[in-house]
Each structure stands twice: as C-alpha cells, then as structure tokens.
Coordinates of C-alpha atoms and ligand atoms in Angstrom, one line a residue:
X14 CA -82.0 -51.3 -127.1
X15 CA -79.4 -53.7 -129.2
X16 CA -80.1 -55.9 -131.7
X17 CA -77.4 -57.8 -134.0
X18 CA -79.0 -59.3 -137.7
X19 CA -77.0 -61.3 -140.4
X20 CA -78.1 -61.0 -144.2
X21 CA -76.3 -62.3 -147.5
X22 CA -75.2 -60.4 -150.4
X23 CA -77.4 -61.0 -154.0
X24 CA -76.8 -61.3 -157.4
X25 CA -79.0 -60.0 -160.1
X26 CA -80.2 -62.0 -163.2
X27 CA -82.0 -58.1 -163.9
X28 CA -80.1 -55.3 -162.9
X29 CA -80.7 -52.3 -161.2
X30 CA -78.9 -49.4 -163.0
X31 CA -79.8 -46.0 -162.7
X32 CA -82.5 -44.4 -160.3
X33 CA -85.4 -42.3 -161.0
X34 CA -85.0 -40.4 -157.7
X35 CA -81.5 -40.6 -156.5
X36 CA -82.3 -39.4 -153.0
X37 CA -85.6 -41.9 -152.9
X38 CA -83.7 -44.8 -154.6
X39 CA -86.2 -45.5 -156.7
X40 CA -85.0 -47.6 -159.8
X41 CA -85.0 -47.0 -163.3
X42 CA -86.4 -50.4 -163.6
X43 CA -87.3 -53.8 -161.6
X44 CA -84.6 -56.3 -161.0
X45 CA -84.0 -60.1 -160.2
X46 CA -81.5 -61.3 -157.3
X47 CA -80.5 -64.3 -155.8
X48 CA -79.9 -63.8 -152.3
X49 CA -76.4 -66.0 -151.7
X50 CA -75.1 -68.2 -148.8
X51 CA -72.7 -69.0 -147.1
X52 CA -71.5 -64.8 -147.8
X53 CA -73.0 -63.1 -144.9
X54 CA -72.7 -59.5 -143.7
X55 CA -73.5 -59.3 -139.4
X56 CA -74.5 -55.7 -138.3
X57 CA -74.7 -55.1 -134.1
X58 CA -76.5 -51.8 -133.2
X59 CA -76.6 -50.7 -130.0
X60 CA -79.0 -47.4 -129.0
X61 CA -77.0 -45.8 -125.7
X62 CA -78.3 -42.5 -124.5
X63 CA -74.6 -42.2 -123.0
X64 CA -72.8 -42.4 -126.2
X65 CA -71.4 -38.9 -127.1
X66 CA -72.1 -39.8 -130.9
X67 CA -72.8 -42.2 -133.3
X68 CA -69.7 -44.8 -133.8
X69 CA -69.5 -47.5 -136.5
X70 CA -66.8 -50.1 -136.8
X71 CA -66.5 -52.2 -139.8
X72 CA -64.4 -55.4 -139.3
X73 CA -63.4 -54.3 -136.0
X74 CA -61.5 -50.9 -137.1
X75 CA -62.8 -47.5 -137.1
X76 CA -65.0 -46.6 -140.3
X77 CA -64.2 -44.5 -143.4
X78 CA -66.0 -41.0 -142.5
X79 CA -67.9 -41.7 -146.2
X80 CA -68.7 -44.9 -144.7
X81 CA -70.0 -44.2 -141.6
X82 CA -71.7 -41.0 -142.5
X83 CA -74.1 -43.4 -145.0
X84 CA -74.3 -45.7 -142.2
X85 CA -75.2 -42.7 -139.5
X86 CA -77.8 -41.3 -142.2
X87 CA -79.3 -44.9 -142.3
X88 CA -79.9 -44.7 -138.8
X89 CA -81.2 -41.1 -139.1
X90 CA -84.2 -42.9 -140.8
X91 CA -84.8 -45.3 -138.3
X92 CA -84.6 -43.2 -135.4
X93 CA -86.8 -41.0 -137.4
X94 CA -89.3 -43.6 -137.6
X95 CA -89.3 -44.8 -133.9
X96 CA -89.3 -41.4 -132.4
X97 CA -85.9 -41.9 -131.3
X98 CA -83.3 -39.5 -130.3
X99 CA -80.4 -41.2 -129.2
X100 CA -76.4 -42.2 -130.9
X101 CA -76.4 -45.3 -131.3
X102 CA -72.8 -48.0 -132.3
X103 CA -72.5 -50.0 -135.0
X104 CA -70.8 -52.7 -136.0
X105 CA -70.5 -54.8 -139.0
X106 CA -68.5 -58.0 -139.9
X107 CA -68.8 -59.3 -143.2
X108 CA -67.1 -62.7 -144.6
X109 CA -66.5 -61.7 -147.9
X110 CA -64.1 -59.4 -149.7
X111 CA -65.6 -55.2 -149.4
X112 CA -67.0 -53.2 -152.2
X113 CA -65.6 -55.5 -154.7
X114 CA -68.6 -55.5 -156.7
X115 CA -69.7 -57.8 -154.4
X116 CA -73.0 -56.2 -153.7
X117 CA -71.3 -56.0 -150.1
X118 CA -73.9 -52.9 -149.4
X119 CA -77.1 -55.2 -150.3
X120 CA -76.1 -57.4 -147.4
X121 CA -74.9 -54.4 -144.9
X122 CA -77.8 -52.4 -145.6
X123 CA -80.2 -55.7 -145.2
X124 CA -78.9 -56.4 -141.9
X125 CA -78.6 -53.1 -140.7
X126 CA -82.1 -52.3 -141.3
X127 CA -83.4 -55.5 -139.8
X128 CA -80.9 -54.9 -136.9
X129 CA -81.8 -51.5 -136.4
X130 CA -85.7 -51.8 -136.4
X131 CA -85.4 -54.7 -134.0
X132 CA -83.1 -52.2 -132.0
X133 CA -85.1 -49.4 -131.7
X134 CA -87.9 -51.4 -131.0
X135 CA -90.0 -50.7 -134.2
X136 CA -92.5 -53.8 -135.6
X137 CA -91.7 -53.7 -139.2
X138 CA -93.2 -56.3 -141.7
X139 CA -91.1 -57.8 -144.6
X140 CA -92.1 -55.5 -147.3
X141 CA -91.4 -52.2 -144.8
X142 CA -88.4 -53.5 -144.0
X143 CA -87.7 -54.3 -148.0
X144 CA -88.7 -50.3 -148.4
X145 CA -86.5 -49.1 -145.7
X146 CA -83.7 -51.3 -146.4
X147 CA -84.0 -49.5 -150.4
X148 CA -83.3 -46.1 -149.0
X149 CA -80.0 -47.3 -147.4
X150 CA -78.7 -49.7 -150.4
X151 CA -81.1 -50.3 -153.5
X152 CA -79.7 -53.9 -153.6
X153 CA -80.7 -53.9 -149.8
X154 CA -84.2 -54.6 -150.5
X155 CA -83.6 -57.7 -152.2
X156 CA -81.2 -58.9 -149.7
X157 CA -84.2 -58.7 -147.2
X158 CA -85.7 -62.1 -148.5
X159 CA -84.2 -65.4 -149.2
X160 CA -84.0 -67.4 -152.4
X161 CA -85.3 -65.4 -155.7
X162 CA -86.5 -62.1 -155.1
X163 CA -87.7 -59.3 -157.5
X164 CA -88.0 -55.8 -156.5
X165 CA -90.6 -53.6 -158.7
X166 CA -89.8 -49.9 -159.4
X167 CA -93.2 -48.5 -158.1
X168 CA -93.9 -45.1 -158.6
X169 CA -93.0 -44.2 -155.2
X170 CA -91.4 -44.7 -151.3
X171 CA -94.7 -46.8 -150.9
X172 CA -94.9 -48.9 -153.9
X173 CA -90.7 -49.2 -154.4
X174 CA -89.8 -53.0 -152.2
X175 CA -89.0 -56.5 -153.0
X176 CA -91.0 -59.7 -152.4
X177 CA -89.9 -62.9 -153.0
X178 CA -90.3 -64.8 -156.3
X179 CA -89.0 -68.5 -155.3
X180 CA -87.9 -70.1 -152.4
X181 CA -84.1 -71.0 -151.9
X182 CA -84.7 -74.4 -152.3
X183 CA -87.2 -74.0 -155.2
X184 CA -83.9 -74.2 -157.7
X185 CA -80.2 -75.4 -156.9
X186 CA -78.6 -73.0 -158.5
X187 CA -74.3 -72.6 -157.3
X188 CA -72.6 -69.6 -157.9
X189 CA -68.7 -69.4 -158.7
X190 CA -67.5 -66.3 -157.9
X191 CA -64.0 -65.8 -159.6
X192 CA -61.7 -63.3 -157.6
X193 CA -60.0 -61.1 -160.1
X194 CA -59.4 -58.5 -157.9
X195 CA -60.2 -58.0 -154.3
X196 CA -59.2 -54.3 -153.9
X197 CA -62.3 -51.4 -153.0
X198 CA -63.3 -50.5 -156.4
X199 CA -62.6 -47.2 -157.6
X200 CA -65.8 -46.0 -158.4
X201 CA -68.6 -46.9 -156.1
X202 CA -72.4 -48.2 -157.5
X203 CA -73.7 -45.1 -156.3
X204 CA -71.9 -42.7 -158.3
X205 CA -72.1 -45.3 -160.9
X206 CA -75.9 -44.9 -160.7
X207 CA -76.0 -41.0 -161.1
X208 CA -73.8 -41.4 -164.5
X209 CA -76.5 -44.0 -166.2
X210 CA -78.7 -41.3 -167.5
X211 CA -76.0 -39.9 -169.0
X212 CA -75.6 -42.9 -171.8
X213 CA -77.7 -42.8 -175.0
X214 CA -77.6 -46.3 -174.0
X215 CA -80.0 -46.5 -170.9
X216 CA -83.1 -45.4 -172.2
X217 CA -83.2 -48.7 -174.4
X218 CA -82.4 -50.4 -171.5
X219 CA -84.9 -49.4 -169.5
X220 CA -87.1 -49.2 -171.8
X221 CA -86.7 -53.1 -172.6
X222 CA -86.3 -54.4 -168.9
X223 CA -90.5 -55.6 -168.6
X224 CA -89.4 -57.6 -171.2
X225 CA -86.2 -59.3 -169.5
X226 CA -88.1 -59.5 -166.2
X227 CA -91.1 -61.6 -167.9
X228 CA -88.1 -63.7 -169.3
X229 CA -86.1 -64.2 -166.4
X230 CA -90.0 -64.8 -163.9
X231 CA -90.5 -67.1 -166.1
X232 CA -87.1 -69.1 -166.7
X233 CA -87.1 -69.4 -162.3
X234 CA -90.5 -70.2 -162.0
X235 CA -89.8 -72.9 -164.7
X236 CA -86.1 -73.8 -164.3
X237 CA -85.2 -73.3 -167.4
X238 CA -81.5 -72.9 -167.2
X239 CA -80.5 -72.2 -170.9
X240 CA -83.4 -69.4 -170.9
X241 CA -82.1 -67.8 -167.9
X242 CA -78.8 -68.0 -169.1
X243 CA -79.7 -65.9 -172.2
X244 CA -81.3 -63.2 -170.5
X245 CA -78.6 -62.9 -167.8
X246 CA -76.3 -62.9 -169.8
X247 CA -78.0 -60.4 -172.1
X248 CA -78.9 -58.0 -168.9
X249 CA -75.3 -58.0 -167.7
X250 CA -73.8 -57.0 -171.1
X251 CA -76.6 -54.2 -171.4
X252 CA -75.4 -53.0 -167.8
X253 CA -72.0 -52.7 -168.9
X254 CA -72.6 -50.9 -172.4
X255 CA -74.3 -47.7 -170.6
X256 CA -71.8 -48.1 -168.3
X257 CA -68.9 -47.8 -170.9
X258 CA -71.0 -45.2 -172.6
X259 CA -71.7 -42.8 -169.8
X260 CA -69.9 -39.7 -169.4
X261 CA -67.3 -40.2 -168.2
X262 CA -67.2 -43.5 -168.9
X263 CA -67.2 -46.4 -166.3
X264 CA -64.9 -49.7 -167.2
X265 CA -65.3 -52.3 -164.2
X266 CA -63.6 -54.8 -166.5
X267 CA -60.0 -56.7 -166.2
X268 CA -58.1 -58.6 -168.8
X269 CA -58.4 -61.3 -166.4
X270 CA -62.8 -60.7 -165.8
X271 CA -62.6 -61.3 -170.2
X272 CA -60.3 -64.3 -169.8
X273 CA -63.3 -65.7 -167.1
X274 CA -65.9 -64.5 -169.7
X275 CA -64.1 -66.6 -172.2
X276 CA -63.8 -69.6 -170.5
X277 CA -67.7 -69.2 -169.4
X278 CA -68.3 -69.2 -173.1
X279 CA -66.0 -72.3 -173.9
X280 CA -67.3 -74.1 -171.6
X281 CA -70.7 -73.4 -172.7
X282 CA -69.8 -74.7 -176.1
X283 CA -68.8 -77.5 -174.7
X284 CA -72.1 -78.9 -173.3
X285 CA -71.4 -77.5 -169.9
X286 CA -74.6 -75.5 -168.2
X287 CA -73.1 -72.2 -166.9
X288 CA -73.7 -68.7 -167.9
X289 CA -71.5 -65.6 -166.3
X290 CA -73.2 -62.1 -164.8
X291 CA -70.4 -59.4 -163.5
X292 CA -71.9 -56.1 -161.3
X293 CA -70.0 -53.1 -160.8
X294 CA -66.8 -54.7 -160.5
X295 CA -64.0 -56.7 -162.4
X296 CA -65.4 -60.0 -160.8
X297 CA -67.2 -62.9 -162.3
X298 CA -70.5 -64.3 -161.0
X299 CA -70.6 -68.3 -163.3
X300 CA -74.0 -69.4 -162.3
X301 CA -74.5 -73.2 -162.7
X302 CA -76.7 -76.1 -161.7
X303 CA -75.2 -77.7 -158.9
X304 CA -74.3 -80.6 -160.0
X305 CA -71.9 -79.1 -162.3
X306 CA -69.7 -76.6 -159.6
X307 CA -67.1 -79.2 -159.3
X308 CA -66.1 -78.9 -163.6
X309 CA -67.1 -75.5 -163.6
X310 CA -64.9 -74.1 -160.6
X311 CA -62.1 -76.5 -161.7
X312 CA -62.2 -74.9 -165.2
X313 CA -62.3 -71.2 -163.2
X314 CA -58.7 -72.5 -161.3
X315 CA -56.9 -72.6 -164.5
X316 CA -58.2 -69.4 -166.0
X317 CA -55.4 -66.9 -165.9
X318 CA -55.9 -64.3 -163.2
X319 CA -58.2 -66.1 -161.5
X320 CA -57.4 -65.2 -157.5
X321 CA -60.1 -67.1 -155.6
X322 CA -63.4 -68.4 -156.1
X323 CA -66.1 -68.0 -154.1
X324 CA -68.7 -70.7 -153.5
X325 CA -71.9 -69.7 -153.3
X326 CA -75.9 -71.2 -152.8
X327 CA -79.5 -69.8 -152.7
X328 CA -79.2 -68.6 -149.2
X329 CA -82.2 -67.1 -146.7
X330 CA -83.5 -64.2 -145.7
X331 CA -81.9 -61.2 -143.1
X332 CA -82.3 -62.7 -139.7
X333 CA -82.1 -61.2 -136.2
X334 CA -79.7 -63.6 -134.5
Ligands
DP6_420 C1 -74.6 -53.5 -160.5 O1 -77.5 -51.3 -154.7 O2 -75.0 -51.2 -154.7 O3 -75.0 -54.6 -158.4 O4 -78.3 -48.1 -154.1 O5 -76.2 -46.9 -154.6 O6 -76.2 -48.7 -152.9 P1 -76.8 -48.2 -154.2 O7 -76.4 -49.2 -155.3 P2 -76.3 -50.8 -155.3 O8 -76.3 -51.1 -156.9 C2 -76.2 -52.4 -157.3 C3 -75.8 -52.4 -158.7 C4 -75.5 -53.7 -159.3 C5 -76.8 -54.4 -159.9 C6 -77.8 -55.0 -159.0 O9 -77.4 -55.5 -157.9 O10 -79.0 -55.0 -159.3

C-alpha cells in the first residue's frame, strides 16, 4: 500500500484568482498553465495499519502542523474514496525553492494525488485525478497533465478539472524564472484567494476571462508568441490589481520583481521575444522562445536583485515512479 509520484509546478498564461466555493475549489474562472520541467515536486505515501497517526515530512524534516494538517485532510479524501481507514506517511521532496510563489502546491498536490490513489489502490482516470488533485491545490489540477493545460470552472465537483490543450513538445517555450526572493511568502494563495471578492476589481476580471482564454487557446494552438505575450501579460497585471485592491490589500511585489519587469519590457523594445507573468509572489516568470534563453537569462543576470534564475521547459505529466 505505498506508492511514490513526481509532478512539476505550472505557470499560468490565465490565472486562477478567487473561487466560487472556497471549500469545493471551484474557480472564479478557467485558467491556462504550462506544466514546467526540470522543477519537480516527489510525494511517497505509505498506508500502515501500524502507524499511530498520520506523519508527513517535507524535505526530510518534520512538517509545519498547517502543512501537514492540509496534507492529512488531502488524504482524508482519498481514504474516503477507497474505503480506507488507515494513517498513512508522507513524504515530499521538491527541487525548487517552497511557497515562493512558485506554484510549489500545484506540483505537491499533483503528485500526492497521483501517489496517493495509486497507494490506496484506487483506478482513477486523468480527469478524476485532475478533479481530486483541485480539492487539494486548485493549480493541482493543471499540474496533473503535461505540456498546455486549461482547467474549466464547471459549475460543480464534476464538471471543475483540467485537460490538456497542447502537448509539451507542441511549442518550445523556456521559462526564466528570476529569484528575487526565496523566503515562504507571507501571505499564502489561499488566503489570497478568499480576499479577491473583496476588490471592486475582480468582477471585471472575471467577467472578461472567456475572452483572455479564447485569446491565449488560440495564441498556443497557433504559436503566436507576440499574441500570447499580450494576453499574459495583460492577465498577470489584472491579477495583481484586485490583488492590490482587496481589503486588506495584498502586494507580492519587490523593487527588485519591477527592476525584472523593466528589463522584460526593454528587452522587448529591443526586438527580443519575451514577455514576464509573476503569481502570488515577488518572482518573475520571462517566458521566451527557446532559442532566445541564452540573451534573455543573460540580460536577467545583470538586473539588480536578481538572486537566481531558474531554467525551465514544457515538462510532462504527474507520474508514478
Ligand atoms: C497566482 O492553486 O496555489 O498561482 O487552491 O489555494 O492552493 P490554492 O491556490 P493555488 O493558486 C494559484 C494562484 C496563482 C495563479 C495560478 O496558478 O493560476
């Protein structure tokens, strides 16, 4: 009854901010990820009838109580499915700077979901799995496939999961992730997610997204870099305007995230192909073609602040290993 499964974390060209039904995790509107490689999240879950209780380890240490109580309640759901009644350990190795803005939960969630079904001996397909993975980490659902993946809203548990939109190797897309700060955020996507409703901002938001999905389906499906670019771009920004105008107000941003912006923008003037998208955290995501990574992630060395940058492909789906 063990089972260990490796996913990747995923950007989104069209966020999900804000749910409809917290509890569910059922978004406020569709989004549109890349799933990213070599970033990789490993979950091991063990079902023992002789455990005295439920233990999670996360890079080898003991876990929050927060943390493993979201991971425990994960499990809950599982166990719940499979007719299960047994404590179960967990651990989880990631390769990649924690709750950064990372979307680090997208790829703990997708392997723990895929690692825990296989665990407990349940036969899920893809878009279960997409569902189930949702209730843990909304980003989850995405990180379930490889490549580009949207997830629609749906109306419920049932109709809520992603599916994949293009295949990893469809479009070579690199991803310069520039390290501004490395530190856990101080305000976690989840809380973030309760506040949205609270801008005057979100309902225009939400209420545009169909649009921005149509644009961004249709910039993949044709690889249409400068079109994608706008609408990323355009999606991020919207993101982080009802964030700033939420009560109380969230601000994810650095002096050091602007200087990256800036040099996103310069370089862009410049002829160079690259467009920026930032999650809930001060760190940069500079998505190029690849044949530009080499300019574009020396330009990112000399932009004050700039810690580290991560190198990032399209990568594959959650895999058992
Ligand atoms: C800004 O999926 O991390 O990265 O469901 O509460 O775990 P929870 O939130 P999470 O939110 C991701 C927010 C985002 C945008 C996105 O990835 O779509």
């Amino acid at each position: 009854m063990e089972a260990t499964a490796a996913a990747g974390p995923n950007i989104a060209f069209v966020k999900y901010w804000g749910n409809r039904d917290d509890h569910l995790r059922l978004p406020a509107n569709g989004s549109i990820s890349l799933t990213l490689d070599p970033l990789e999240t490993r979950v091991h879950v063990r079902f023992d009838a002789a455990l005295p209780t439920d233990q999670v380890l996360v890079q080898g240490a003991e876990a929050p109580p927060a943390t493993a109580a979201r991971l425990t309640a994960h499990l809950d759901l599982v166990r719940e499915l499979a007719g299960l009644h047994m404590p179960a350990r967990v651990e989880t190795q990631s390769n990649f700077p924690q709750g950064a803005g990372l979307a680090s939960s997208a790829a703990v969630f997708a392997a723990l979901t895929t690692a825990a079904a296989a665990a407990a001996g349940l036969h899920l397909d893809p878009r279960a799995l997409s569902r189930l993975a949702r209730r843990g980490s909304g980003s989850a659902c995405r990180s379930v496939f490889g490549g580009y993946v949207e997830w629609y809203a749906g109306e419920d548990d049932a109709t809520s999961f992603a599916e994949p939109l293009a295949s990893a190797e469809h479009w070579q897309l690199s991803d310069l992730i520039a390290i501004v700060e490395a530190e856990h955020k101080a305000v976690g996507s989840s809380t973030g997610h309760a506040l949205a409703p609270t801008s005057p901002l979100q309902a225009a938001r939400v209420a545009d997204a169909p649009r921005r999905l149509r644009e961004c389906r249709s910039a993949i499906l044709e690889r249409d870099f400068e079109r994608l670019a706008w609408i990323a771009e355009l999606d991020s920004h919207m993101m982080h305007a009802v964030m700033l105008t939420s009560t109380p107000p969230l601000l994810y941003w650095t002096p050091a995230t602007i200087a990256v912006i800036r040099t996103v923008h310069q370089a862009r003037q410049n002829g160079i192909a690259v467009f920026c998208t930032i999650d809930a955290g001060p760190n940069v995501h500079c998505l190029c073609p690849a044949e530009s990574a080499d300019t574009v992630e020396h330009m990112l060395g000399q932009t004050p602040g700039v810690q580290r940058i991560l190198r990032c492909q399209p990568g594959g789906p959650a895999r058992l290993l």
